[in-house]
Amino acid sequence: MGEWTLSVSAHSIRVPEVTVDGDTLVFTITSQKLNNDVGVCVCRTFEDFEWLQQSLFDQEDVPGLQGIIFPPLPGKPLPSSQPQAQAKALKQLGCLALSDDWKSYCKALEIYLQQVASHSTLSKNKALEGLLTNSEPPGKQRVHKGIFSRLSQAMGELRKENHKDLDDFFQDERNNNLNMTNFTKAASEKSFEVALTEQRLAVACGHLSTSLHLCASQDGPDSANFSKICMKFSEVIDAVKRNVEKVSENNVSTLGLGLEMDYRGHEAKKDMLFRRTCKLVEMEAAVKNAERAKPNKKAIMEEVKKVIEKDFEKISSVAKEEIGRFSEARVSLLRAALIDWCEKQLQTAREDHEIFSKQLEACEQLKCE
Amino acid sequence: MAAEMEPPPLGDAEQTDFREVDDTDDLFVSTVDQLESSPSPPLEPANLLVEDVSVNSNGPKPAEVILDDDPEDLFAEATEEVSLDSPEREPILSDGPSPAITPVTPTVMITPRIEPAMFDCSPDEVEEEENGDTFDINISVSDPEKVGDGMNAYMAYKVTTKTSLRMFNRNEFSVKRRFSDFLGLHSKLASKYLHIGYIVPPAPEKSIVGMTKVKVGKEDSSSTEFVEKRRSALERYLMRTVKHPILRKDPDVQQFLENTELPRAVSTQALSGAGLLRMVNKAADAVNKMTIKMNESDAWFEEKQQQFENLDAQLRKLHASVESLVCHRKELSLNTASFAKSAAMLGNSEDHTALSRALSQLAEVEEKIDQLHQDQAYADFYLFSELVGDYVRLLTAVKGVFDQRMKTWSKWQDAQVMLQRKREAEAKLQYANKPDKLQQAKDEIKEWEGKVEQGEQDFEQISKIIRKEVERFEKERVKDFKVVIIKYLESLVHTQQQLIKYWEAFLPEAKAIA
């Protein structure tokens, strides 16, 4: 690939906002040039991201490409207000679909881009540069889901998943990964359930506040005091509602997002391990073929075997590196998510403690005689 | 004493009012008559009594002068006003036929506490006096205990009273009561006071399903919740009852709180004969209500009734909203607990030590948050939801007294009609030569004149009482809601305090991940 490198700094990549254009979401991506701090700003749709991901998968002359754990791209966002589409979006995107104005989703895209841009191999792909810096969006190359999963598990090959490994290290990794994928998926889903419930609770608070308001407004002339109380109560419940909403937003935008990304990361690792396992199976088949080959075919079979063996070795060595990188990266990601989550919740708790305390004071002083 | 009570009860037989099989009513009627029929001037104090006491929310009203009837003697002779309101007075009971009332040592009495102020003061002042130092009683219902087995089992609750009121023998005492005892108390109070216009707090509702589960011995959380809900409701019921200045002086209430043994209130069984009778009476009442068209001369009553209708609708909606809130809060608690578990499992499988520890801490924090949610749901329910529910039920009692007033009015009107007829009959008989019949007719006219007068007075009486009761109700309503909102806010502040602690403890754990 030569010495060409990405012209913007990975850490400066941001997806600060998104606009809805009919059925499509248009994301703004900003970044800063490495050498002179000049800012770059482009607008992209989800299809552009898919194009990038596909381009990364399609790289031809990267040895051991299959050993790379590809940063996971979030699922397709469905901005439609149709209830069925919304339900589908919630199912696919989990927490990412829940935050206000797609904030979490944008953050997920941001993380994705940063991960690609930080990857020693992937960052060298010109597609990334194009996506981040070209004023024109990448070509309207509609991507078929079928091609997209070229490097993922094909239906018929799932049985290979359980194929025993030669290498203890990788066998352990595969076992461990299976657990981690399940647990992170569960944690992400449960966190999502909590967020949904919080939303419903907030709505219930809204209804309650309205009911209290009604109690206040319709009472007769003698009941001014009761009305006062009901109004106060209504304000309190409003504050509760805002608190629940803030807590939920905090959950979704930090912890929920972190858990979701971690889960997707483990899935990406699983994909990689599977690819390697497939190669392993292929290699073992080639070895057998070479052994059993008839003398006239033997040389060719040996050649084929050697190529596959070399390929497999490369993949395995890349995989080992990737596993190490991935491990560090995900700890870093979760650490950031947990700290962010804790700090935001702490701040919210402090603010709302203040608010409720003031309301308590006001109520205690309420003159109701 | 009994002698005083003798005059043939002018009260008539057509007691269609809602009341329990209880004989005390007749006594009241006769007492009223008796007082009414002492018109002699020197008995001014007696008239005063009739006059002012009725304005006085504290004093037992003539109609319900629960056989605290030495007062009549007093008044006959006293030239000073005697306060009936002194809480120190032991209630003197006549040996009435009421099964609930056992004669208490009649010694007491009476250091007649002469408090002219009490007698003359306006309703508000009296109220204040009431709210000031005289009201000092606290009741708690606790220690639910299952007694017996199978379908005959029941829950016994400990009722502890702490008070400095001297009407009680001690400052602190406990008794064991079962649910039907509470219902029995309520039914006695309702039969004594409802028809004269007092808002008698309704007893907690029966629940056949709930109780059956408990009887059958299901030890699950829904049974425990049911028992706790009931315990709390019984406590609130008793507190509301004793807060009422008239009710707390009722001997039935005092007995309930003090006596070790109470005769079992059998007529409260849901499907008993008395229960069915009650249902029939209620239906009859409903029909009556529809057919009585009252000429309301006092706009206040009409306005109030409308206001209470509105309030009823609003409170019901409010109740539904609060229940929804409780429901969602409980759901959040469940989901939080579930998330905590999944975080714990993730932490356990995590290779990276510091991350593993942080995730386990995360799980612990979430568990604590779950507990906070549960506590908050508890507050939502017991503070808020039950308060609103109590008021919805209380409003039915309020509407009940308005209905009673209508019935009283109706009775008065009927008496007037009857009187008219008797007069017409007498007029006719004037021309027939039947001296016996004429005399009888004249007698009957007297009788009905008395009834008309009685009817009018009853009507005025109940109207006065209702006004006071409504005023009291409004005040209590504001107080109750204010207390709840403050407690609720306190719980909210507390929750946030706890959260701050948890987050502050967790932050270093998160930062420690290397």
PDB file of N, CA and C in Angstrom, chain A residues 94-157:
ATOM      1  N   GLY A  94     -30.987  -1.281  19.527  1.00  0.00           N
ATOM      2  CA  GLY A  94     -30.918  -1.241  20.978  1.00  0.00           C
ATOM      3  C   GLY A  94     -30.802   0.178  21.491  1.00  0.00           C
ATOM      4  N   CYS A  95     -29.900   0.346  22.417  1.00  0.00           N
ATOM      5  CA  CYS A  95     -29.727   1.643  23.075  1.00  0.00           C
ATOM      6  C   CYS A  95     -29.459   2.770  22.093  1.00  0.00           C
ATOM      7  N   LEU A  96     -28.858   2.414  20.986  1.00  0.00           N
ATOM      8  CA  LEU A  96     -28.476   3.465  20.057  1.00  0.00           C
ATOM      9  C   LEU A  96     -29.680   4.221  19.524  1.00  0.00           C
ATOM     10  N   ALA A  97     -30.823   3.544  19.495  1.00  0.00           N
ATOM     11  CA  ALA A  97     -31.998   4.189  18.936  1.00  0.00           C
ATOM     12  C   ALA A  97     -32.732   5.043  19.957  1.00  0.00           C
ATOM     13  N   LEU A  98     -32.327   4.922  21.215  1.00  0.00           N
ATOM     14  CA  LEU A  98     -33.134   5.522  22.265  1.00  0.00           C
ATOM     15  C   LEU A  98     -32.822   6.958  22.614  1.00  0.00           C
ATOM     16  N   SER A  99     -31.615   7.372  22.344  1.00  0.00           N
ATOM     17  CA  SER A  99     -31.293   8.700  22.882  1.00  0.00           C
ATOM     18  C   SER A  99     -31.906   9.791  22.019  1.00  0.00           C
ATOM     19  N   ASP A 100     -32.004  10.962  22.640  1.00  0.00           N
ATOM     20  CA  ASP A 100     -32.600  12.101  21.924  1.00  0.00           C
ATOM     21  C   ASP A 100     -31.815  12.423  20.663  1.00  0.00           C
ATOM     22  N   ASP A 101     -32.527  12.683  19.613  1.00  0.00           N
ATOM     23  CA  ASP A 101     -31.891  13.159  18.379  1.00  0.00           C
ATOM     24  C   ASP A 101     -30.736  12.291  17.904  1.00  0.00           C
ATOM     25  N   TRP A 102     -30.814  11.028  18.109  1.00  0.00           N
ATOM     26  CA  TRP A 102     -29.796  10.130  17.574  1.00  0.00           C
ATOM     27  C   TRP A 102     -28.400  10.401  18.121  1.00  0.00           C
ATOM     28  N   LYS A 103     -28.355  10.995  19.289  1.00  0.00           N
ATOM     29  CA  LYS A 103     -27.024  11.351  19.821  1.00  0.00           C
ATOM     30  C   LYS A 103     -26.138  10.134  20.004  1.00  0.00           C
ATOM     31  N   SER A 104     -26.704   9.085  20.605  1.00  0.00           N
ATOM     32  CA  SER A 104     -25.906   7.878  20.839  1.00  0.00           C
ATOM     33  C   SER A 104     -25.476   7.237  19.539  1.00  0.00           C
ATOM     34  N   TYR A 105     -26.357   7.297  18.566  1.00  0.00           N
ATOM     35  CA  TYR A 105     -26.037   6.689  17.284  1.00  0.00           C
ATOM     36  C   TYR A 105     -24.856   7.409  16.638  1.00  0.00           C
ATOM     37  N   CYS A 106     -24.915   8.712  16.696  1.00  0.00           N
ATOM     38  CA  CYS A 106     -23.804   9.508  16.149  1.00  0.00           C
ATOM     39  C   CYS A 106     -22.509   9.157  16.860  1.00  0.00           C
ATOM     40  N   LYS A 107     -22.606   9.010  18.165  1.00  0.00           N
ATOM     41  CA  LYS A 107     -21.421   8.673  18.957  1.00  0.00           C
ATOM     42  C   LYS A 107     -20.869   7.317  18.512  1.00  0.00           C
ATOM     43  N   ALA A 108     -21.766   6.374  18.251  1.00  0.00           N
ATOM     44  CA  ALA A 108     -21.345   5.046  17.809  1.00  0.00           C
ATOM     45  C   ALA A 108     -20.604   5.135  16.477  1.00  0.00           C
ATOM     46  N   LEU A 109     -21.120   5.955  15.576  1.00  0.00           N
ATOM     47  CA  LEU A 109     -20.444   6.139  14.279  1.00  0.00           C
ATOM     48  C   LEU A 109     -19.075   6.764  14.487  1.00  0.00           C
ATOM     49  N   GLU A 110     -19.067   7.698  15.410  1.00  0.00           N
ATOM     50  CA  GLU A 110     -17.800   8.396  15.718  1.00  0.00           C
ATOM     51  C   GLU A 110     -16.759   7.384  16.194  1.00  0.00           C
ATOM     52  N   ILE A 111     -17.181   6.527  17.127  1.00  0.00           N
ATOM     53  CA  ILE A 111     -16.271   5.506  17.654  1.00  0.00           C
ATOM     54  C   ILE A 111     -15.785   4.604  16.529  1.00  0.00           C
ATOM     55  N   TYR A 112     -16.718   4.232  15.662  1.00  0.00           N
ATOM     56  CA  TYR A 112     -16.369   3.384  14.525  1.00  0.00           C
ATOM     57  C   TYR A 112     -15.265   4.031  13.684  1.00  0.00           C
ATOM     58  N   LEU A 113     -15.490   5.271  13.321  1.00  0.00           N
ATOM     59  CA  LEU A 113     -14.514   5.958  12.472  1.00  0.00           C
ATOM     60  C   LEU A 113     -13.170   6.078  13.173  1.00  0.00           C
ATOM     61  N   GLN A 114     -13.222   6.378  14.448  1.00  0.00           N
ATOM     62  CA  GLN A 114     -11.970   6.505  15.208  1.00  0.00           C
ATOM     63  C   GLN A 114     -11.227   5.180  15.252  1.00  0.00           C
ATOM     64  N   GLN A 115     -12.009   4.111  15.422  1.00  0.00           N
ATOM     65  CA  GLN A 115     -11.375   2.789  15.479  1.00  0.00           C
ATOM     66  C   GLN A 115     -10.713   2.444  14.144  1.00  0.00           C
ATOM     67  N   VAL A 116     -11.427   2.726  13.045  1.00  0.00           N
ATOM     68  CA  VAL A 116     -10.848   2.445  11.727  1.00  0.00           C
ATOM     69  C   VAL A 116      -9.607   3.306  11.523  1.00  0.00           C
ATOM     70  N   ALA A 117      -9.747   4.581  11.870  1.00  0.00           N
ATOM     71  CA  ALA A 117      -8.641   5.513  11.636  1.00  0.00           C
ATOM     72  C   ALA A 117      -7.428   5.218  12.511  1.00  0.00           C
ATOM     73  N   SER A 118      -7.641   4.551  13.649  1.00  0.00           N
ATOM     74  CA  SER A 118      -6.519   4.229  14.531  1.00  0.00           C
ATOM     75  C   SER A 118      -5.877   2.905  14.178  1.00  0.00           C
ATOM     76  N   HIS A 119      -6.550   2.136  13.307  1.00  0.00           N
ATOM     77  CA  HIS A 119      -6.029   0.818  13.012  1.00  0.00           C
ATOM     78  C   HIS A 119      -4.851   0.924  12.045  1.00  0.00           C
ATOM     79  N   SER A 120      -3.761   0.297  12.421  1.00  0.00           N
ATOM     80  CA  SER A 120      -2.533   0.476  11.642  1.00  0.00           C
ATOM     81  C   SER A 120      -2.716   0.071  10.182  1.00  0.00           C
ATOM     82  N   THR A 121      -3.466  -0.971   9.946  1.00  0.00           N
ATOM     83  CA  THR A 121      -3.650  -1.423   8.562  1.00  0.00           C
ATOM     84  C   THR A 121      -4.812  -0.700   7.893  1.00  0.00           C
ATOM     85  N   LEU A 122      -5.935  -0.690   8.596  1.00  0.00           N
ATOM     86  CA  LEU A 122      -7.158  -0.174   7.966  1.00  0.00           C
ATOM     87  C   LEU A 122      -7.072   1.316   7.661  1.00  0.00           C
ATOM     88  N   SER A 123      -6.323   2.024   8.485  1.00  0.00           N
ATOM     89  CA  SER A 123      -6.286   3.474   8.273  1.00  0.00           C
ATOM     90  C   SER A 123      -5.621   3.829   6.960  1.00  0.00           C
ATOM     91  N   LYS A 124      -4.910   2.841   6.420  1.00  0.00           N
ATOM     92  CA  LYS A 124      -4.182   3.142   5.186  1.00  0.00           C
ATOM     93  C   LYS A 124      -5.084   3.012   3.971  1.00  0.00           C
ATOM     94  N   ASN A 125      -6.291   2.583   4.184  1.00  0.00           N
ATOM     95  CA  ASN A 125      -7.196   2.410   3.047  1.00  0.00           C
ATOM     96  C   ASN A 125      -7.682   3.760   2.551  1.00  0.00           C
ATOM     97  N   LYS A 126      -7.566   3.959   1.266  1.00  0.00           N
ATOM     98  CA  LYS A 126      -7.921   5.261   0.706  1.00  0.00           C
ATOM     99  C   LYS A 126      -9.401   5.552   0.835  1.00  0.00           C
ATOM    100  N   ALA A 127     -10.192   4.497   0.957  1.00  0.00           N
ATOM    101  CA  ALA A 127     -11.627   4.726   1.098  1.00  0.00           C
ATOM    102  C   ALA A 127     -11.912   5.573   2.326  1.00  0.00           C
ATOM    103  N   LEU A 128     -11.173   5.312   3.401  1.00  0.00           N
ATOM    104  CA  LEU A 128     -11.381   6.069   4.630  1.00  0.00           C
ATOM    105  C   LEU A 128     -11.076   7.541   4.406  1.00  0.00           C
ATOM    106  N   GLU A 129      -9.938   7.774   3.758  1.00  0.00           N
ATOM    107  CA  GLU A 129      -9.555   9.154   3.462  1.00  0.00           C
ATOM    108  C   GLU A 129     -10.653   9.842   2.674  1.00  0.00           C
ATOM    109  N   GLY A 130     -11.135   9.086   1.667  1.00  0.00           N
ATOM    110  CA  GLY A 130     -12.181   9.651   0.821  1.00  0.00           C
ATOM    111  C   GLY A 130     -13.415   9.999   1.629  1.00  0.00           C
ATOM    112  N   LEU A 131     -13.827   9.085   2.466  1.00  0.00           N
ATOM    113  CA  LEU A 131     -15.030   9.306   3.262  1.00  0.00           C
ATOM    114  C   LEU A 131     -14.892  10.522   4.144  1.00  0.00           C
ATOM    115  N   LEU A 132     -13.686  10.664   4.711  1.00  0.00           N
ATOM    116  CA  LEU A 132     -13.519  11.718   5.701  1.00  0.00           C
ATOM    117  C   LEU A 132     -13.238  13.084   5.102  1.00  0.00           C
ATOM    118  N   THR A 133     -12.634  13.091   3.918  1.00  0.00           N
ATOM    119  CA  THR A 133     -12.166  14.397   3.452  1.00  0.00           C
ATOM    120  C   THR A 133     -12.735  14.861   2.128  1.00  0.00           C
ATOM    121  N   ASN A 134     -13.183  13.914   1.279  1.00  0.00           N
ATOM    122  CA  ASN A 134     -13.696  14.378  -0.021  1.00  0.00           C
ATOM    123  C   ASN A 134     -14.951  15.193   0.109  1.00  0.00           C
ATOM    124  N   SER A 135     -15.024  16.247  -0.652  1.00  0.00           N
ATOM    125  CA  SER A 135     -16.245  17.046  -0.629  1.00  0.00           C
ATOM    126  C   SER A 135     -17.383  16.265  -1.255  1.00  0.00           C
ATOM    127  N   GLU A 136     -17.069  15.436  -2.222  1.00  0.00           N
ATOM    128  CA  GLU A 136     -18.101  14.590  -2.841  1.00  0.00           C
ATOM    129  C   GLU A 136     -18.225  13.307  -2.020  1.00  0.00           C
ATOM    130  N   PRO A 137     -19.428  12.825  -1.851  1.00  0.00           N
ATOM    131  CA  PRO A 137     -19.587  11.542  -1.179  1.00  0.00           C
ATOM    132  C   PRO A 137     -19.050  10.444  -2.061  1.00  0.00           C
ATOM    133  N   PRO A 138     -18.655   9.335  -1.470  1.00  0.00           N
ATOM    134  CA  PRO A 138     -18.159   8.223  -2.282  1.00  0.00           C
ATOM    135  C   PRO A 138     -19.227   7.811  -3.283  1.00  0.00           C
ATOM    136  N   GLY A 139     -18.826   7.160  -4.330  1.00  0.00           N
ATOM    137  CA  GLY A 139     -19.744   6.807  -5.414  1.00  0.00           C
ATOM    138  C   GLY A 139     -20.990   6.114  -4.904  1.00  0.00           C
ATOM    139  N   LYS A 140     -22.052   6.310  -5.635  1.00  0.00           N
ATOM    140  CA  LYS A 140     -23.314   5.720  -5.212  1.00  0.00           C
ATOM    141  C   LYS A 140     -23.302   4.224  -5.425  1.00  0.00           C
ATOM    142  N   GLN A 141     -22.373   3.584  -4.742  1.00  0.00           N
ATOM    143  CA  GLN A 141     -22.291   2.155  -4.978  1.00  0.00           C
ATOM    144  C   GLN A 141     -23.162   1.449  -3.967  1.00  0.00           C
ATOM    145  N   ARG A 142     -24.319   1.115  -4.396  1.00  0.00           N
ATOM    146  CA  ARG A 142     -25.255   0.414  -3.508  1.00  0.00           C
ATOM    147  C   ARG A 142     -24.680  -0.931  -3.168  1.00  0.00           C
ATOM    148  N   VAL A 143     -24.703  -1.196  -1.888  1.00  0.00           N
ATOM    149  CA  VAL A 143     -24.089  -2.436  -1.434  1.00  0.00           C
ATOM    150  C   VAL A 143     -25.154  -3.487  -1.163  1.00  0.00           C
ATOM    151  N   HIS A 144     -24.945  -4.663  -1.696  1.00  0.00           N
ATOM    152  CA  HIS A 144     -25.907  -5.728  -1.389  1.00  0.00           C
ATOM    153  C   HIS A 144     -25.527  -6.385  -0.081  1.00  0.00           C
ATOM    154  N   LYS A 145     -26.504  -6.723   0.676  1.00  0.00           N
ATOM    155  CA  LYS A 145     -26.251  -7.387   1.952  1.00  0.00           C
ATOM    156  C   LYS A 145     -25.447  -8.660   1.730  1.00  0.00           C
ATOM    157  N   GLY A 146     -25.709  -9.317   0.622  1.00  0.00           N
ATOM    158  CA  GLY A 146     -25.051 -10.586   0.335  1.00  0.00           C
ATOM    159  C   GLY A 146     -23.539 -10.457   0.275  1.00  0.00           C
ATOM    160  N   ILE A 147     -23.088  -9.490  -0.480  1.00  0.00           N
ATOM    161  CA  ILE A 147     -21.640  -9.295  -0.622  1.00  0.00           C
ATOM    162  C   ILE A 147     -21.067  -8.891   0.721  1.00  0.00           C
ATOM    163  N   PHE A 148     -21.836  -8.080   1.389  1.00  0.00           N
ATOM    164  CA  PHE A 148     -21.405  -7.551   2.680  1.00  0.00           C
ATOM    165  C   PHE A 148     -20.994  -8.651   3.641  1.00  0.00           C
ATOM    166  N   SER A 149     -21.701  -9.721   3.557  1.00  0.00           N
ATOM    167  CA  SER A 149     -21.388 -10.776   4.506  1.00  0.00           C
ATOM    168  C   SER A 149     -20.404 -11.788   3.926  1.00  0.00           C
ATOM    169  N   ARG A 150     -19.686 -11.355   2.926  1.00  0.00           N
ATOM    170  CA  ARG A 150     -18.747 -12.275   2.298  1.00  0.00           C
ATOM    171  C   ARG A 150     -17.749 -12.807   3.300  1.00  0.00           C
ATOM    172  N   LEU A 151     -17.368 -11.928   4.199  1.00  0.00           N
ATOM    173  CA  LEU A 151     -16.377 -12.377   5.159  1.00  0.00           C
ATOM    174  C   LEU A 151     -17.017 -12.891   6.438  1.00  0.00           C
ATOM    175  N   SER A 152     -18.304 -12.849   6.488  1.00  0.00           N
ATOM    176  CA  SER A 152     -18.989 -13.357   7.685  1.00  0.00           C
ATOM    177  C   SER A 152     -19.430 -14.783   7.457  1.00  0.00           C
ATOM    178  N   GLN A 153     -20.095 -15.276   8.437  1.00  0.00           N
ATOM    179  CA  GLN A 153     -20.436 -16.690   8.338  1.00  0.00           C
ATOM    180  C   GLN A 153     -21.506 -16.924   7.294  1.00  0.00           C
ATOM    181  N   ALA A 154     -21.214 -17.829   6.411  1.00  0.00           N
ATOM    182  CA  ALA A 154     -22.234 -18.256   5.461  1.00  0.00           C
ATOM    183  C   ALA A 154     -22.986 -19.399   6.106  1.00  0.00           C
ATOM    184  N   MET A 155     -24.220 -19.530   5.787  1.00  0.00           N
ATOM    185  CA  MET A 155     -25.080 -20.501   6.473  1.00  0.00           C
ATOM    186  C   MET A 155     -24.474 -21.889   6.556  1.00  0.00           C
ATOM    187  N   GLY A 156     -24.057 -22.408   5.414  1.00  0.00           N
ATOM    188  CA  GLY A 156     -23.605 -23.793   5.366  1.00  0.00           C
ATOM    189  C   GLY A 156     -22.331 -24.045   6.165  1.00  0.00           C
ATOM    190  N   GLU A 157     -21.649 -22.963   6.524  1.00  0.00           N
ATOM    191  CA  GLU A 157     -20.342 -23.160   7.136  1.00  0.00           C
ATOM    192  C   GLU A 157     -20.385 -23.101   8.654  1.00  0.00           C
TER     193      GLU A 157
END
